[in-house]
mmCIF file of C-alpha atoms and ligand atoms in Angstrom:
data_model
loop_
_atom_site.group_PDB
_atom_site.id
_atom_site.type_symbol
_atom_site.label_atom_id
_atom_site.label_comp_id
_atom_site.label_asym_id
_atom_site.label_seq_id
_atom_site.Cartn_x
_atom_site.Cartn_y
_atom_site.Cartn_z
ATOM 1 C CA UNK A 14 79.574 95.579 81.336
ATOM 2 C CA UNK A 15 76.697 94.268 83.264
ATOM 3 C CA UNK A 16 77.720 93.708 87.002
ATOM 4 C CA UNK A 17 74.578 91.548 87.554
ATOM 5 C CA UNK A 18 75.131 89.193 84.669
ATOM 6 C CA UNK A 19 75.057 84.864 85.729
ATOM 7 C CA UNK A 20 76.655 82.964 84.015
ATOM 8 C CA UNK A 21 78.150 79.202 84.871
ATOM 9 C CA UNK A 22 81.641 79.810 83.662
ATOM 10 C CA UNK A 23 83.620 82.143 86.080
ATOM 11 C CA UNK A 24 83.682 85.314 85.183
ATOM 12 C CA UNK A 25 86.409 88.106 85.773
ATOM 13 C CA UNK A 26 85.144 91.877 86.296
ATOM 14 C CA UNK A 27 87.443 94.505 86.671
ATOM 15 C CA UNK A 28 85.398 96.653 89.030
ATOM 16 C CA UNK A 29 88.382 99.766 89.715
ATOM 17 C CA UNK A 30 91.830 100.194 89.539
ATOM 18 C CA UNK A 31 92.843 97.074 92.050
ATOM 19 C CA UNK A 32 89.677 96.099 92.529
ATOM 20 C CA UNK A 33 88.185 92.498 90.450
ATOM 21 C CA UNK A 34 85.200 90.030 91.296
ATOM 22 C CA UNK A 35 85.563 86.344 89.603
ATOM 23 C CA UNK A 36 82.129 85.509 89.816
ATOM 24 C CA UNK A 37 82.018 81.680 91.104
ATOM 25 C CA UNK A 38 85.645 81.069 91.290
ATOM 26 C CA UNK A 39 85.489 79.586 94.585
ATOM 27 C CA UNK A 40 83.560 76.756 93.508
ATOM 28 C CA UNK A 41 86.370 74.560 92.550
ATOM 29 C CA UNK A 42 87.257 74.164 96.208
ATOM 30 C CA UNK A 43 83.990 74.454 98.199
ATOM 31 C CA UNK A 44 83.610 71.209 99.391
ATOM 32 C CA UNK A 45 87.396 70.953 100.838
ATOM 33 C CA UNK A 46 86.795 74.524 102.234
ATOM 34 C CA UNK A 47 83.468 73.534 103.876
ATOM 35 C CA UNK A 48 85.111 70.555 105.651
ATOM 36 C CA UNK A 49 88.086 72.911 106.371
ATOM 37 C CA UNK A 50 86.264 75.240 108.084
ATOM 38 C CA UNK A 51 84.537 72.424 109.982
ATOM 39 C CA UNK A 52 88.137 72.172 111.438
ATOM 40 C CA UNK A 53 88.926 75.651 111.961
ATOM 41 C CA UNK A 54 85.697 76.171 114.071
ATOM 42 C CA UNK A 55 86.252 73.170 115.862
ATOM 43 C CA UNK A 56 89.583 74.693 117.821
ATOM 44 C CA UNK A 57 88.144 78.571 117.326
ATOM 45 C CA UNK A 58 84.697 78.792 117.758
ATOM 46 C CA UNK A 59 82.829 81.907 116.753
ATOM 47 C CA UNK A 60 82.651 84.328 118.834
ATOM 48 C CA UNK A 61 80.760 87.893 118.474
ATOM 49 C CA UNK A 62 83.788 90.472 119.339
ATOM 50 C CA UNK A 63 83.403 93.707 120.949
ATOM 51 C CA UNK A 64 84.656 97.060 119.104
ATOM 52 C CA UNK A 65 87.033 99.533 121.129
ATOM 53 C CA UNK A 66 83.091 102.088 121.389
ATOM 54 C CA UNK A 67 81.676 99.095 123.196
ATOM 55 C CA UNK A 68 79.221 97.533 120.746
ATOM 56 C CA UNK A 69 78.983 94.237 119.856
ATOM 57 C CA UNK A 70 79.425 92.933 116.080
ATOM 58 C CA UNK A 71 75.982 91.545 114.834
ATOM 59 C CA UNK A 72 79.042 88.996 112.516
ATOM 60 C CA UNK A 73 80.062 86.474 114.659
ATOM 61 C CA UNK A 74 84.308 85.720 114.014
ATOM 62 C CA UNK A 75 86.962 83.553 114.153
ATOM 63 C CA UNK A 76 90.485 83.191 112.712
ATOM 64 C CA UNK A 77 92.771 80.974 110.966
ATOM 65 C CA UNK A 78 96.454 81.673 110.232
ATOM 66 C CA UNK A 79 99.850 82.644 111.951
ATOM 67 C CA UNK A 80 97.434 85.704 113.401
ATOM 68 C CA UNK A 81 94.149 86.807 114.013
ATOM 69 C CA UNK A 82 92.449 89.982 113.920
ATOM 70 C CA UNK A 83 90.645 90.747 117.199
ATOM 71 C CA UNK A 84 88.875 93.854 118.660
ATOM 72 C CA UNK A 85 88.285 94.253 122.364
ATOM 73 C CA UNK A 86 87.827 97.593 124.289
ATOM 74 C CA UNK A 87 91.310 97.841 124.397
ATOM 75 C CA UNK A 88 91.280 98.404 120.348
ATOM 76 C CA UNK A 89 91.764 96.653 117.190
ATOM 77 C CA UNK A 90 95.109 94.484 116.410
ATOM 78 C CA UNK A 91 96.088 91.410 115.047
ATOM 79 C CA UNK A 92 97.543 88.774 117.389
ATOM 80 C CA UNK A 93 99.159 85.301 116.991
ATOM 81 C CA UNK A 94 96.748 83.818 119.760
ATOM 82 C CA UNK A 95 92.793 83.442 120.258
ATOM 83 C CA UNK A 96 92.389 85.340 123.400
ATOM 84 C CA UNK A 97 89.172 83.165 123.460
ATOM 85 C CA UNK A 98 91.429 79.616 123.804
ATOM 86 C CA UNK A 99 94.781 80.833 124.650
ATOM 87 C CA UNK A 100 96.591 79.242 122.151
ATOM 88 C CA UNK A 101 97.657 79.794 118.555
ATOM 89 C CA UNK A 102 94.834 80.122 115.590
ATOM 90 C CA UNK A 103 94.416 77.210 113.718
ATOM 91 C CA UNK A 104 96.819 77.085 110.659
ATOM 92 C CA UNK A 105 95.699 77.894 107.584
ATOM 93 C CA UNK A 106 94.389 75.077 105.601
ATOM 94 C CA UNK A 107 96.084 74.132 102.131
ATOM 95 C CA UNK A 108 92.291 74.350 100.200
ATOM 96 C CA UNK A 109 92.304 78.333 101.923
ATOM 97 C CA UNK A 110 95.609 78.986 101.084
ATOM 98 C CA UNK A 111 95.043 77.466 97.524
ATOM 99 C CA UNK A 112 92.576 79.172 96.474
ATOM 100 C CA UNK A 113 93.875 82.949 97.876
ATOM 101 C CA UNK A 114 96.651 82.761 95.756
ATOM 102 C CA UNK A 115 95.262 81.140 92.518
ATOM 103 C CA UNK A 116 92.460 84.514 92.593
ATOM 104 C CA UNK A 117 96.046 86.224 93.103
ATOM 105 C CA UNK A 118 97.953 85.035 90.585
ATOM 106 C CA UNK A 119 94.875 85.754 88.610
ATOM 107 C CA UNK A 120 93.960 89.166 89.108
ATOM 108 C CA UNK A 121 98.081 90.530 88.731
ATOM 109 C CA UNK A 122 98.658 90.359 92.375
ATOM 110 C CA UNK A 123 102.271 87.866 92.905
ATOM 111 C CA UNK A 124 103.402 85.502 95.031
ATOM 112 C CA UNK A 125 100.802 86.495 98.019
ATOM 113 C CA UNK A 126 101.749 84.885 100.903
ATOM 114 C CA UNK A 127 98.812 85.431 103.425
ATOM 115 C CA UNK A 128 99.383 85.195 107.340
ATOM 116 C CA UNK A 129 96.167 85.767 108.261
ATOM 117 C CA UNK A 130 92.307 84.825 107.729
ATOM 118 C CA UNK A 131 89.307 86.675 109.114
ATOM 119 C CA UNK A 132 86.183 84.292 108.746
ATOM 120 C CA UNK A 133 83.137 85.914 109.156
ATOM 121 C CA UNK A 134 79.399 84.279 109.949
ATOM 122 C CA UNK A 135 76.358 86.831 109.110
ATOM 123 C CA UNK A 136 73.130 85.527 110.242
ATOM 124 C CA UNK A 137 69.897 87.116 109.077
ATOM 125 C CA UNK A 138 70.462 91.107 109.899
ATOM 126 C CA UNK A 139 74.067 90.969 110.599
ATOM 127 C CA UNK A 140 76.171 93.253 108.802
ATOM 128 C CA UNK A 141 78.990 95.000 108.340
ATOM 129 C CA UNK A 142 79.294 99.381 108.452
ATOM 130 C CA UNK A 143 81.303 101.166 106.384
ATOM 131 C CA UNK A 144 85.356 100.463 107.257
ATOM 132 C CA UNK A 145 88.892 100.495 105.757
ATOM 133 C CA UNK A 146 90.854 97.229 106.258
ATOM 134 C CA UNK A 147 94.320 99.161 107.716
ATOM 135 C CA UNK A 148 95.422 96.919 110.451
ATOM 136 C CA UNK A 149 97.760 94.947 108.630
ATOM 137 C CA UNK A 150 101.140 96.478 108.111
ATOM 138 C CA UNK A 151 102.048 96.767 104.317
ATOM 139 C CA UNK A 152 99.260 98.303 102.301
ATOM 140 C CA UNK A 153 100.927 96.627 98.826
ATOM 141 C CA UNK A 154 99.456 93.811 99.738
ATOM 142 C CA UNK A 155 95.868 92.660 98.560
ATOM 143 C CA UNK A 156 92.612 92.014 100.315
ATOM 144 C CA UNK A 157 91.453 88.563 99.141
ATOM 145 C CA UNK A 158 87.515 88.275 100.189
ATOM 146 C CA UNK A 159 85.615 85.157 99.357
ATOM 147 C CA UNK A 160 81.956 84.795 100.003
ATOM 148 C CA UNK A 161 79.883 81.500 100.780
ATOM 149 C CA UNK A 162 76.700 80.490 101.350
ATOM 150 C CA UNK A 163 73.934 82.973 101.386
ATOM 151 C CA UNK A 164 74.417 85.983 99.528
ATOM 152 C CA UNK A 165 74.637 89.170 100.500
ATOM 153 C CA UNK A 166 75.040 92.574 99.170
ATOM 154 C CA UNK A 167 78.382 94.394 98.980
ATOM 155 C CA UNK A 168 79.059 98.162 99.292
ATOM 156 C CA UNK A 169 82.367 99.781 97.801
ATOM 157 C CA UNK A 170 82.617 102.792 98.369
ATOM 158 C CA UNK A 171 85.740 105.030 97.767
ATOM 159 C CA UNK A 172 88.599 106.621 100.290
ATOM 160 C CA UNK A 173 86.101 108.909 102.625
ATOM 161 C CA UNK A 174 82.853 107.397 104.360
ATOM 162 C CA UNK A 175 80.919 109.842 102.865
ATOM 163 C CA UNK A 176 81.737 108.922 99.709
ATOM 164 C CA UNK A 177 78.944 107.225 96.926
ATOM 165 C CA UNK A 178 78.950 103.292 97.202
ATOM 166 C CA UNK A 179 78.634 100.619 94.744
ATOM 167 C CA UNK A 180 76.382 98.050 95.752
ATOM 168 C CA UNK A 181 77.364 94.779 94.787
ATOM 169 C CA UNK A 182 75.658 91.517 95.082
ATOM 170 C CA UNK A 183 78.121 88.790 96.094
ATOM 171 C CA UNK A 184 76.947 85.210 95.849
ATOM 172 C CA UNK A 185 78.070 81.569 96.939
ATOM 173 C CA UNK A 186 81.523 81.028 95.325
ATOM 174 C CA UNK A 187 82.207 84.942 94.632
ATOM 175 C CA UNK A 188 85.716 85.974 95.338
ATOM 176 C CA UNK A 189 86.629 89.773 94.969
ATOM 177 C CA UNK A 190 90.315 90.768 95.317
ATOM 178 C CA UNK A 191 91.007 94.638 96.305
ATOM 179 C CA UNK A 192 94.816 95.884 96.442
ATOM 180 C CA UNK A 193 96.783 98.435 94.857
ATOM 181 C CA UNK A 194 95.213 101.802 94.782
ATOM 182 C CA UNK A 195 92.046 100.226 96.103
ATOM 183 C CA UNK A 196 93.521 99.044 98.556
ATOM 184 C CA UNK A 197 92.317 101.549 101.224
ATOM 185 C CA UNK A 198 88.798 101.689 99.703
ATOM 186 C CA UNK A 199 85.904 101.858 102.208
ATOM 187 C CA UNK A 200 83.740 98.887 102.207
ATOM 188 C CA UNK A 201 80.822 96.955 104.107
ATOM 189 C CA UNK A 202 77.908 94.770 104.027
ATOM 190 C CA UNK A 203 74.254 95.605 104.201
ATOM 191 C CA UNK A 204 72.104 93.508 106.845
ATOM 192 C CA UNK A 205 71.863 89.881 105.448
ATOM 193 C CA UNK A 206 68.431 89.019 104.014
ATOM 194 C CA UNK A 207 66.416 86.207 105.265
ATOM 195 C CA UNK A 208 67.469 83.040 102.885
ATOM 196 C CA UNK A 209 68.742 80.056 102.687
ATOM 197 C CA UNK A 210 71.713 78.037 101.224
ATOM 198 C CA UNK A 211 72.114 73.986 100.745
ATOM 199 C CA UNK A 212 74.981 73.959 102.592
ATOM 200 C CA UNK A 213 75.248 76.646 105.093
ATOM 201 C CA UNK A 214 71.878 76.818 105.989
ATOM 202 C CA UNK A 215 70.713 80.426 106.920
ATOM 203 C CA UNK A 216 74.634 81.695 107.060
ATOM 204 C CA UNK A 217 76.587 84.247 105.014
ATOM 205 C CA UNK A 218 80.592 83.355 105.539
ATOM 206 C CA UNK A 219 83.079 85.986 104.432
ATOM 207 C CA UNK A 220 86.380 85.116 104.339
ATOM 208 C CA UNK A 221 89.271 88.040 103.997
ATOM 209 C CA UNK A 222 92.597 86.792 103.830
ATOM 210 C CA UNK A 223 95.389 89.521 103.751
ATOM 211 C CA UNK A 224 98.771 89.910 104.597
ATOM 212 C CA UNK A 225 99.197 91.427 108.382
ATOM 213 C CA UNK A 226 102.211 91.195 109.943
HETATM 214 C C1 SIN B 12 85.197 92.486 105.872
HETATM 215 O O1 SIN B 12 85.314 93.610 105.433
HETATM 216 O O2 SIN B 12 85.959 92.016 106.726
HETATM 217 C C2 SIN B 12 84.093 91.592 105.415
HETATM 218 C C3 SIN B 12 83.598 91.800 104.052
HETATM 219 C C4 SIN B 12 82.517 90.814 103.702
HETATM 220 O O3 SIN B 12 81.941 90.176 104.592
HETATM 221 O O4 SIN B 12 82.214 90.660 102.492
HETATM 222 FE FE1 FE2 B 13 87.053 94.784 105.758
#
């Protein structure tokens, strides 16, 4: 199967065990996302967040859902407020919700009801080292990522660091689903190229919605 193959129609790749990419399926819904995140940003600006070792991320972030997943010095967690704000993240909007459980449904993955959505803004050079998603509290539940605007390239790697990643290109529209025994996998994003997209301008966003609390 070639990985790098365009096509118009969306395409579903099984990549692992748990792990597929349907090439362009968030197209159907990018223009009521695109105003929906207008929304979201609106009450919970981006912010660039500060890891527990002090650095901080070159991906600015913000949240939408019953919680959010922050990092301070004080550690990683998921809360129910923006620390930023003081009050609740803004709720998930239907066209977000939509389309994480239609890629679901689609990929074998039932009635996923997420709580939470990380939205992530790369800028040219922002990216993403090599992590596990394993805040959230019940690993049978799927990562749902969904990448827009500028494209960037993907790395899946396996259940150590150290192990051999797959680098994937992941364009406007892209949604890749990870759960099951891929659920732990390592993953990250190399530094974001210079480019530029109609509608988000020199910006890579990343949305992961899972299933935290
Ligand atoms: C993440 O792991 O939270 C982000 C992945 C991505 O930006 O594609
Ligand atoms: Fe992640």
């Amino acid at each position: 199967m070639d990985l790098f193959d365009k096509t118009d129609a969306p395409q579903s790749l099984k990549l692992a065990d748990g792990t597929v990419l349907l090439r362009g399926f968030a197209l159907r819904e990018q223009t009521a996302m695109l105003e929906d995140l207008h929304t979201v940003i609106a009450l919970a600006p981006f912010r660039h967040m500060v890891t527990p070792g002090g650095f901080t991320m070159s991906v600015a972030m913000t949240n939408c859902g019953e919680l959010g997943w922050v990092t301070d010095k004080t550690g990683y967690r998921y809360d129910a407020q923006d620390p930023i704000t003081g009050k609740p993240w803004p709720p998930m909007p239907a066209s977000f919700m939509a389309l994480a459980r239609s890629a679901t449904a689609l990929t074998g993955y039932r009635e996923f009801m997420p709580d939470a959505c990380l939205i992530n803004r790369y800028q040219v050079g922002a990216r993403m080292s090599l992590h596990q998603d394993k805040d959230e509290r019940d690993f049978t539940q799927p990562i749902v990522s969904v990448s827009l605007g500028v494209s960037a390239v993907f790395q899946l790697g396996c259940f150590a660091r150290t192990d051999k990643v797959v680098k994937l290109p992941l364009d406007h529209g892209d949604v890749l689903v990870w759960g099951g025994v891929s659920r732990l996998r390592y993953h990250g994003v190399l530094p974001l190229k210079v480019s530029h997209h109609p509608a988000f301008g020199e910006y890579r966003i990343n949305l992961t919605f899972r299933k935290a609390g």
